[in-house]
Short mmCIF file of C-alpha atoms in Angstrom, two decimals:
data_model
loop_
_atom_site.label_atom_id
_atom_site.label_comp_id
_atom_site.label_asym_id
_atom_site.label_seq_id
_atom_site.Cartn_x
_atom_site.Cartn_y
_atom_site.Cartn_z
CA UNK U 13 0.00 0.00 0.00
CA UNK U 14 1.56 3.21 -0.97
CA UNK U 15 -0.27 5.71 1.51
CA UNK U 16 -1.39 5.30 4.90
CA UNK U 17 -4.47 7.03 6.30
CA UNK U 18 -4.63 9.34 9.50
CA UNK U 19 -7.79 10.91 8.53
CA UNK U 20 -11.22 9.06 9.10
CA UNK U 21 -11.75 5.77 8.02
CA UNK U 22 -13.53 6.41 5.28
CA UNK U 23 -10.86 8.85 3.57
CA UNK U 24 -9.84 8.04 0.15
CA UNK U 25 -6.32 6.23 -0.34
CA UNK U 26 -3.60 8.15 -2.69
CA UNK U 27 -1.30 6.42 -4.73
CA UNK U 28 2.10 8.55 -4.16
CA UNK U 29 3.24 8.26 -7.58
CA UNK U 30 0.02 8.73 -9.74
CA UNK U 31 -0.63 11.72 -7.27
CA UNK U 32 3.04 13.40 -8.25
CA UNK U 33 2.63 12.44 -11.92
CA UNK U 34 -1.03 13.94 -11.91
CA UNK U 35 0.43 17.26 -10.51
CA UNK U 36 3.81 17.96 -10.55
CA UNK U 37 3.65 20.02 -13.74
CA UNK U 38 1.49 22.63 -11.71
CA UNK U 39 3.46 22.72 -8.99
CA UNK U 40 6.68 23.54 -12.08
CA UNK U 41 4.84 26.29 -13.08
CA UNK U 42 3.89 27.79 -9.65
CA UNK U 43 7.23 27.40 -8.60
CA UNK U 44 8.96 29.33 -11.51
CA UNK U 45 6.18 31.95 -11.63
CA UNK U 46 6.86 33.00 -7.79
CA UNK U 47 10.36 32.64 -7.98
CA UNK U 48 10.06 35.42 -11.11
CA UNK U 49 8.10 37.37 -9.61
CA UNK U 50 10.42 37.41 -5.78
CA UNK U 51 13.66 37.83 -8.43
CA UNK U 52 11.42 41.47 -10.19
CA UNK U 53 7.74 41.46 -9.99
CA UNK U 54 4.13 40.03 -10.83
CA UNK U 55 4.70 42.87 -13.81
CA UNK U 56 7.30 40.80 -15.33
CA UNK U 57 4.61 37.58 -15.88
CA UNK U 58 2.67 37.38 -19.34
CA UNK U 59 -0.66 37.56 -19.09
CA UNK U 60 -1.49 34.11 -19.52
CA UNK U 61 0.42 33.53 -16.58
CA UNK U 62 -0.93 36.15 -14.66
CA UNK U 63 -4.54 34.90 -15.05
CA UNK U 64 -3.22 31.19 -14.46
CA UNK U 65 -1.66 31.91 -10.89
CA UNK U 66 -4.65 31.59 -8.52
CA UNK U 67 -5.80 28.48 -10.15
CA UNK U 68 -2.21 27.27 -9.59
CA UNK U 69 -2.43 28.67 -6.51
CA UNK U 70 -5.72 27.20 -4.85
CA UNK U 71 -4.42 23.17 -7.23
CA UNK U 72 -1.49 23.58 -5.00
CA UNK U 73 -3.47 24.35 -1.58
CA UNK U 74 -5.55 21.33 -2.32
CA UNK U 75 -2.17 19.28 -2.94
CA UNK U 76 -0.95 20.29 0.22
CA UNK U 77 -4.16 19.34 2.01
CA UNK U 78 -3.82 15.87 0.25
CA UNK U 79 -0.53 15.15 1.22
CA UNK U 80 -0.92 16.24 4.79
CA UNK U 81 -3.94 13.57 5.35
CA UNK U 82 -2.07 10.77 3.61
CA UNK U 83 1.16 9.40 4.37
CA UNK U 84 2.99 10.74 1.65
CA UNK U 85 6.63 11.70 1.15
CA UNK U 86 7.29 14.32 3.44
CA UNK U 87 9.83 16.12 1.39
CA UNK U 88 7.05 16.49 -0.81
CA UNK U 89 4.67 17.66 2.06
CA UNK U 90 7.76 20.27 3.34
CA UNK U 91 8.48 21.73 -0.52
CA UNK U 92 3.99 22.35 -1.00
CA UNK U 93 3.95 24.10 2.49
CA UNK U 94 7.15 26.38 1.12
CA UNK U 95 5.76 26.33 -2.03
CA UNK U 96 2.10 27.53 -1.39
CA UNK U 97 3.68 30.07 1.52
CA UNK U 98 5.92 31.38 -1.23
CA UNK U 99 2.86 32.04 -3.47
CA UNK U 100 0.76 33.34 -0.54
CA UNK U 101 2.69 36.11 0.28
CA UNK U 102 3.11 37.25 -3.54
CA UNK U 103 -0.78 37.27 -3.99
CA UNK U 104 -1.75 38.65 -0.94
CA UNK U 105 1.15 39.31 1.36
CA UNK U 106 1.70 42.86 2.85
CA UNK U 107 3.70 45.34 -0.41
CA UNK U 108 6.84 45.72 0.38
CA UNK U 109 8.19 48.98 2.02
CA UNK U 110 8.79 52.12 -0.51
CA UNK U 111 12.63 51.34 0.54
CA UNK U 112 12.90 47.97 -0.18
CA UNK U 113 11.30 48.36 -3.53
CA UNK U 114 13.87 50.48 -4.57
CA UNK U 115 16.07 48.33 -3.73
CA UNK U 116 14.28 45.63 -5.71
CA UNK U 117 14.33 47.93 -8.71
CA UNK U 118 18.31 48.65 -8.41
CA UNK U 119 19.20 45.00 -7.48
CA UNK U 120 17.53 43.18 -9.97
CA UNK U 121 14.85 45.14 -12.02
CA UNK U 122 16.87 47.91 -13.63
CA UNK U 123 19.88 45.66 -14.48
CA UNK U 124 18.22 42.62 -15.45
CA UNK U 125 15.60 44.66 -18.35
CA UNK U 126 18.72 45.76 -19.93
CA UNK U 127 20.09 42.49 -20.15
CA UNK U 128 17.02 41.34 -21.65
CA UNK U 129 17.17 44.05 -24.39
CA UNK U 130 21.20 42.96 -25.20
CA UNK U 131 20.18 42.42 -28.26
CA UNK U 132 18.71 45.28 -29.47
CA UNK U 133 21.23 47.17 -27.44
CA UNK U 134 23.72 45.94 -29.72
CA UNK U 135 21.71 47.11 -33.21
CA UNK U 136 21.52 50.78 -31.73
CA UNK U 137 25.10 50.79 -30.88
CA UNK U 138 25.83 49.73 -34.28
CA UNK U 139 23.84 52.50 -35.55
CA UNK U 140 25.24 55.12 -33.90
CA UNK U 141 28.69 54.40 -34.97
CA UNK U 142 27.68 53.72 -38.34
CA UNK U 143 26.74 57.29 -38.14
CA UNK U 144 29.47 58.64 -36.72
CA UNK U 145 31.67 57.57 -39.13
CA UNK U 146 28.88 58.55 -41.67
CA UNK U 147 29.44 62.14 -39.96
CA UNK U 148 32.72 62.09 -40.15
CA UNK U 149 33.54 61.03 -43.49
CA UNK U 150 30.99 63.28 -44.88
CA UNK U 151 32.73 66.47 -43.31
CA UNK U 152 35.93 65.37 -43.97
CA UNK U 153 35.16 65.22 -47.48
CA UNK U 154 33.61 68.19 -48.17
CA UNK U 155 33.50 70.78 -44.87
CA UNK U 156 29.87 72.28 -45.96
CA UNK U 157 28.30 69.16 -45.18
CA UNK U 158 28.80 70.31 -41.57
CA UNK U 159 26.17 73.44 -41.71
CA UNK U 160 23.70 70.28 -43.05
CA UNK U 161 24.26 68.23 -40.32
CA UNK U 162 24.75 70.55 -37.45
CA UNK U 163 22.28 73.01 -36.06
CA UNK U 164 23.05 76.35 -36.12
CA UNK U 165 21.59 76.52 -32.05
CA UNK U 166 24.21 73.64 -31.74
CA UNK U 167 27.26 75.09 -33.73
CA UNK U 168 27.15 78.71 -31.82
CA UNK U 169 30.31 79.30 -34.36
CA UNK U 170 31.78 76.41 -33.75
CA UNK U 171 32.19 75.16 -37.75
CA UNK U 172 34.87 74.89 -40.11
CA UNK U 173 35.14 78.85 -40.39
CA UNK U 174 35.94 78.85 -36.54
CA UNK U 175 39.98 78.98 -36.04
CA UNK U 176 41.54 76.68 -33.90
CA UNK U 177 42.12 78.59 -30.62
CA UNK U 178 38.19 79.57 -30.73
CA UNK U 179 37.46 75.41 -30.74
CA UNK U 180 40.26 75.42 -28.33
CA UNK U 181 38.58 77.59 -25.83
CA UNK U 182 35.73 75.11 -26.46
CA UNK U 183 37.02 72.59 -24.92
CA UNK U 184 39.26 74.01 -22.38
CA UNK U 185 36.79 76.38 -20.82
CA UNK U 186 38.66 79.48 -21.62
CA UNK U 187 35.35 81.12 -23.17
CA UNK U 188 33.92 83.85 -21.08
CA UNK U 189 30.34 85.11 -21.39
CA UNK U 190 29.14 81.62 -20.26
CA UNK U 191 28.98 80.79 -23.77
CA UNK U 192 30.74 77.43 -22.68
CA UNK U 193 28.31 76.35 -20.21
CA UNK U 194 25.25 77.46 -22.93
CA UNK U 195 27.16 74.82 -25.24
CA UNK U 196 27.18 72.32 -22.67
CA UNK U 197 23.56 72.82 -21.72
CA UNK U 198 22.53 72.43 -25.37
CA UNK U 199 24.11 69.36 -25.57
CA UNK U 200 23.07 67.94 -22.74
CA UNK U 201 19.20 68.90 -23.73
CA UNK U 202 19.99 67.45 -27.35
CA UNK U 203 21.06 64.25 -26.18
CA UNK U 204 18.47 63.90 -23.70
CA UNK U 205 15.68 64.55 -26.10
CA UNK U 206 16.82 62.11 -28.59
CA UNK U 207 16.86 59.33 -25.39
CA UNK U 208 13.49 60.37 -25.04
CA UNK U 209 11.73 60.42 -28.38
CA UNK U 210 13.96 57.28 -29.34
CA UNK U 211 11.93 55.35 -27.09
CA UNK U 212 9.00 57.58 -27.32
CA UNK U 213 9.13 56.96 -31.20
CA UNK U 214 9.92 53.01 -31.00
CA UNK U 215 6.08 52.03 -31.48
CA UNK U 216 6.17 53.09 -34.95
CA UNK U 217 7.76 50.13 -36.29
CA UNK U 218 11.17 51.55 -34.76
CA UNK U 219 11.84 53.60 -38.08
CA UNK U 220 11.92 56.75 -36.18
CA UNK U 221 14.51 55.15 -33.65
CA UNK U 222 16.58 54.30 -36.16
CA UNK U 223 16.51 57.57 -37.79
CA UNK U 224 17.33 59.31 -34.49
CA UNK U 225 19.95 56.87 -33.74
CA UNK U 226 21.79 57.70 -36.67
CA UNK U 227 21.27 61.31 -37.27
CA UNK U 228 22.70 61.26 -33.46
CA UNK U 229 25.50 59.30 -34.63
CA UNK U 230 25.84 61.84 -37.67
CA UNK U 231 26.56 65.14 -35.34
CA UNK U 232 28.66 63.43 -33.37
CA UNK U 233 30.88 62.12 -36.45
CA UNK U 234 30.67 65.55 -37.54
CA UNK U 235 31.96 67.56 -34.87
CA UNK U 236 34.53 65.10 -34.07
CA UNK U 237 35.71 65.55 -37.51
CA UNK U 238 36.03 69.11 -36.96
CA UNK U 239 37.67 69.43 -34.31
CA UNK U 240 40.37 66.53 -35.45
CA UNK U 241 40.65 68.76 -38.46
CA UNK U 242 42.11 71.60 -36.39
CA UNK U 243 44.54 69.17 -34.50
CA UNK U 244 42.44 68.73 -31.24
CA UNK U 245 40.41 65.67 -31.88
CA UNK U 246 42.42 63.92 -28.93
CA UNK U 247 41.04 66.60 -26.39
CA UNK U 248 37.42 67.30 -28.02
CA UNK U 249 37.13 63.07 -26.80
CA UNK U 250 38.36 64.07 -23.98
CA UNK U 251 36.17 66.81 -23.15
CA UNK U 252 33.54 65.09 -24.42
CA UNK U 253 33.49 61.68 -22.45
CA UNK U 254 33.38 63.00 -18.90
CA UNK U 255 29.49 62.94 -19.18
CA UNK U 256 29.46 61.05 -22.44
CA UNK U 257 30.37 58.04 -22.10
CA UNK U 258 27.42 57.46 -19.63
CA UNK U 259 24.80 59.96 -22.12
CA UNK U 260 25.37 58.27 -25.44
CA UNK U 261 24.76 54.89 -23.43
CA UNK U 262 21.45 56.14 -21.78
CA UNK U 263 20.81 57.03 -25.57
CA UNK U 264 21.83 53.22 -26.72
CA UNK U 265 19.62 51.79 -24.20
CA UNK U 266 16.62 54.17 -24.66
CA UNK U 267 16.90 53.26 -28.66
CA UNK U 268 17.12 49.36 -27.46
CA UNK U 269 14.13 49.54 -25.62
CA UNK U 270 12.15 51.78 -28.32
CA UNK U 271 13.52 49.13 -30.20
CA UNK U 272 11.97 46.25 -28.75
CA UNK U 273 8.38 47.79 -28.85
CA UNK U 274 8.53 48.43 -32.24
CA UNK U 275 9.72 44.91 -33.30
CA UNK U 276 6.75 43.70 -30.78
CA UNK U 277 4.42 45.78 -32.89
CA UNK U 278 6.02 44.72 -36.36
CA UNK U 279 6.54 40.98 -35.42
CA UNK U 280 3.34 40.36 -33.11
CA UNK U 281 3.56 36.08 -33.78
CA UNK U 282 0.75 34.79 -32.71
CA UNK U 283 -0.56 38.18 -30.65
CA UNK U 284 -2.54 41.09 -31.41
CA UNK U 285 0.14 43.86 -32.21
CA UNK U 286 -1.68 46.06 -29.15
CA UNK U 287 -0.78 42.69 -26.88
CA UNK U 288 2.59 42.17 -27.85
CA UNK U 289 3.13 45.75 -27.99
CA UNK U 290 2.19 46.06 -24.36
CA UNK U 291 4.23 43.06 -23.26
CA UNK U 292 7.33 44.20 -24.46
CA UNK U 293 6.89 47.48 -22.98
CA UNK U 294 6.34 46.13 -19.96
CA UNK U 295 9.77 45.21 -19.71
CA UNK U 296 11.36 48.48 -22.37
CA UNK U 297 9.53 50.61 -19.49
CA UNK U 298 11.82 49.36 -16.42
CA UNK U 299 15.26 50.26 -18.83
CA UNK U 300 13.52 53.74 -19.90
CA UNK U 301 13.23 54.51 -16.26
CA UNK U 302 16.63 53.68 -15.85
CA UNK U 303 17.50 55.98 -18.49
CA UNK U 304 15.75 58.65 -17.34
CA UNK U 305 18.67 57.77 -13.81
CA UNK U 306 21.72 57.77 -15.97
CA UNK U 307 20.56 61.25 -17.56
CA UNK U 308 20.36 62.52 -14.25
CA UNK U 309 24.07 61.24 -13.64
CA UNK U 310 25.46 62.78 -16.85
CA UNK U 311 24.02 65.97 -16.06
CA UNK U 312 26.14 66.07 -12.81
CA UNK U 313 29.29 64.72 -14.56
CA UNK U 314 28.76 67.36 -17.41
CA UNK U 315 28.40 70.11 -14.49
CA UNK U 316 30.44 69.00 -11.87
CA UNK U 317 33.41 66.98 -13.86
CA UNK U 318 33.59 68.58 -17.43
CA UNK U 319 33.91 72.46 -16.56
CA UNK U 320 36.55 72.17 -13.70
CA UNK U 321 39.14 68.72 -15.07
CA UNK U 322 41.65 70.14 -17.59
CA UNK U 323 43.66 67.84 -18.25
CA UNK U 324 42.58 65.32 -21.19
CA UNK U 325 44.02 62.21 -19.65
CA UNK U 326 41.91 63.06 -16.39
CA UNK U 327 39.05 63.40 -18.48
CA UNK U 328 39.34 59.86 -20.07
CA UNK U 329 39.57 58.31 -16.46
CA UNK U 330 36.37 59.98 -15.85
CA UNK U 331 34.90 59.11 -19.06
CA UNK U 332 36.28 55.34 -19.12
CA UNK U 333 35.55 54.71 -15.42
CA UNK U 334 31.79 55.96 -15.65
CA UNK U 335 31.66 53.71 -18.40
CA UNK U 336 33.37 50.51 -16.91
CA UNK U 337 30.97 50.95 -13.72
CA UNK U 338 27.54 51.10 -15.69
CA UNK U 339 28.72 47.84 -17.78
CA UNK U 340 29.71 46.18 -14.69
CA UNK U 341 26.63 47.17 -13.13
CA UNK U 342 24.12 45.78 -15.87
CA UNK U 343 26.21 42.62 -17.65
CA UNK U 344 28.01 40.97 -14.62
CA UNK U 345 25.74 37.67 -13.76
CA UNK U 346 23.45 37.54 -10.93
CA UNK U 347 22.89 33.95 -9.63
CA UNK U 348 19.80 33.11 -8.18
CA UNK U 349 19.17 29.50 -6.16
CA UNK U 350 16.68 26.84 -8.19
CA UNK U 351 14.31 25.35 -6.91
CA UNK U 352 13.04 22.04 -8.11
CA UNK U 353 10.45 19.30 -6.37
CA UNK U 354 11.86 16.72 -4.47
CA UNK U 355 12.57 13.62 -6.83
CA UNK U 356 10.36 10.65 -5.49
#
């Protein structure tokens, strides 16, 4: 006899194995749902799998109420009680405090969207430097392509009329008039309105994302061209990268997750386009916010770092280790312990 009864005398047997083999599939899929949703959040389920959890739920409850009135294995008892505790406190356990939350968000959430969105992260880069050298090549062909490229609001006289100790005092803060800092600001603003509408835009079958991506790419190439053109390409980088380095990636990542809305919307599968759309920007959302974080730190690195360091090799330790921290901080792996049901 494979179960014992401790219940009345009239209580059903259970056959241990048939009952695992009947339900142990369930009990899978409860297990990894909770266990995504304690790693980020009931936001990062599909839908199907949202709607699926309290039936899960209650099939597991009524496992657990099996096993405790029949003899069986009591691993299997001790991983249900876990198991349906687990669950019980995602679906209706007090919401975490505002503090751990955030800490949620920065431990796993933030990091763990952008990984998702490698990919795509990957195209945009490529775009961008395809324009940049687009940029560049184009300028250093023939200079007028610059006025094309570059706004006027942008240049402030900074173009291939401009003689090399004006870009100089560009990049070395010698202007007075607070021209400098206007310069500064108006890049800053640029870059941080392309980061938004790139993602903004991404619905639209991310054509517009492209577009920005590249046109981005294009100014850049074109000022670096330049200012390599009057021998002071070496410290325009320089100058540049203290707040770069982490603005053109918030840029990157905004296009990425743009990016991954509108292939959602072009590629639906087997979903409505307004379903797939939705789903993916579930997930683009978490990086945008992100974003919206590392704009906030360039803005303090262009203000605090890039008016006040001098000297160019400074500037590229800035630049470099800004840059080294954000990749550590999204692409090292973060383990997380399995959980599996207790082989018969």
């Amino acid at each position: 006899m494979n179960a014992l009864v401790h219940g009345p005398a009239d209580a059903p047997l259970v056959n241990a194995s048939r009952f695992r083999a009947a339900h142990e599939a369930e009990w899978d899929r409860l297990d990894r749902l909770v266990t995504r949703m304690e790693k980020r959040s009931v936001r990062a389920l599909p839908e199907e799998d949202i709607l699926a959890l309290p039936l899960l739920y209650r099939s597991a409850l009524s496992s657990l109420s099996v096993a405790r009135e029949t003899s069986l294995d009591r691993s299997l008892v001790t991983y249900l009680e876990q198991l349906c505790t687990r669950a019980y406190f995602q679906l209706y356990g007090v919401p975490d405090s505002a503090l751990r939350q955030m800490g949620r968000f920065f431990g796993q959430g933030w990091p763990l969207a952008v990984q998702a969105l490698w990919r795509e992260t990957l195209a945009c880069l490529f775009l961008t430097v395809a324009g940049l050298l687009a940029g560049y090549w184009l300028v250093a062909t023939d200079p007028s392509w610059y006025y094309s490229i570059i706004p006027d609001a942008m240049a402030g006289g900074r173009d291939p009329a401009a003689s090399a100790e004006t870009l100089r005092a560009t990049i070395y803060g010698q202007q007075k008039g607070g021209m400098l800092a206007t310069f500064a600001a108006y890049l800053f603003t640029h870059n941080s309105q392309v980061a938004i509408f790139a993602f903004a835009l991404g619905f639209a079958f991310t054509v517009p994302t492209v577009l920005l991506l590249v046109y981005n790419g294009l100014t850049l190439g074109a000022m670096l061209c330049l200012f390599a053109q009057k021998g002071l390409g070496f410290g325009f980088i320089g100058w540049l990268t203290i707040h770069g380095s982490t603005e053109m990636f918030a840029i990157i990542l905004a296009g990425a997750a743009g990016m991954k809305i509108g292939t959602a919307v072009a590629f639906p599968g087997r979903r409505a386009r307004t379903e797939a759309a939705v789903l993916a920007g579930r997930e683009a959302a978490v990086a945008m916010a992100g974003v919206v974080l590392m704009l906030m730190v360039a803005g303090l690195l262009e203000g605090i770092g890039r008016q006040t360091v001098q000297d160019d090799l400074m500037r590229y330790g800035i630049g470099l280790a800004a840059l080294a921290g954000w990749l550590a901080y999204y692409y090292l792996p973060r383990r997380s312990e399995d959980r599996h049901v207790p082989a018969a």
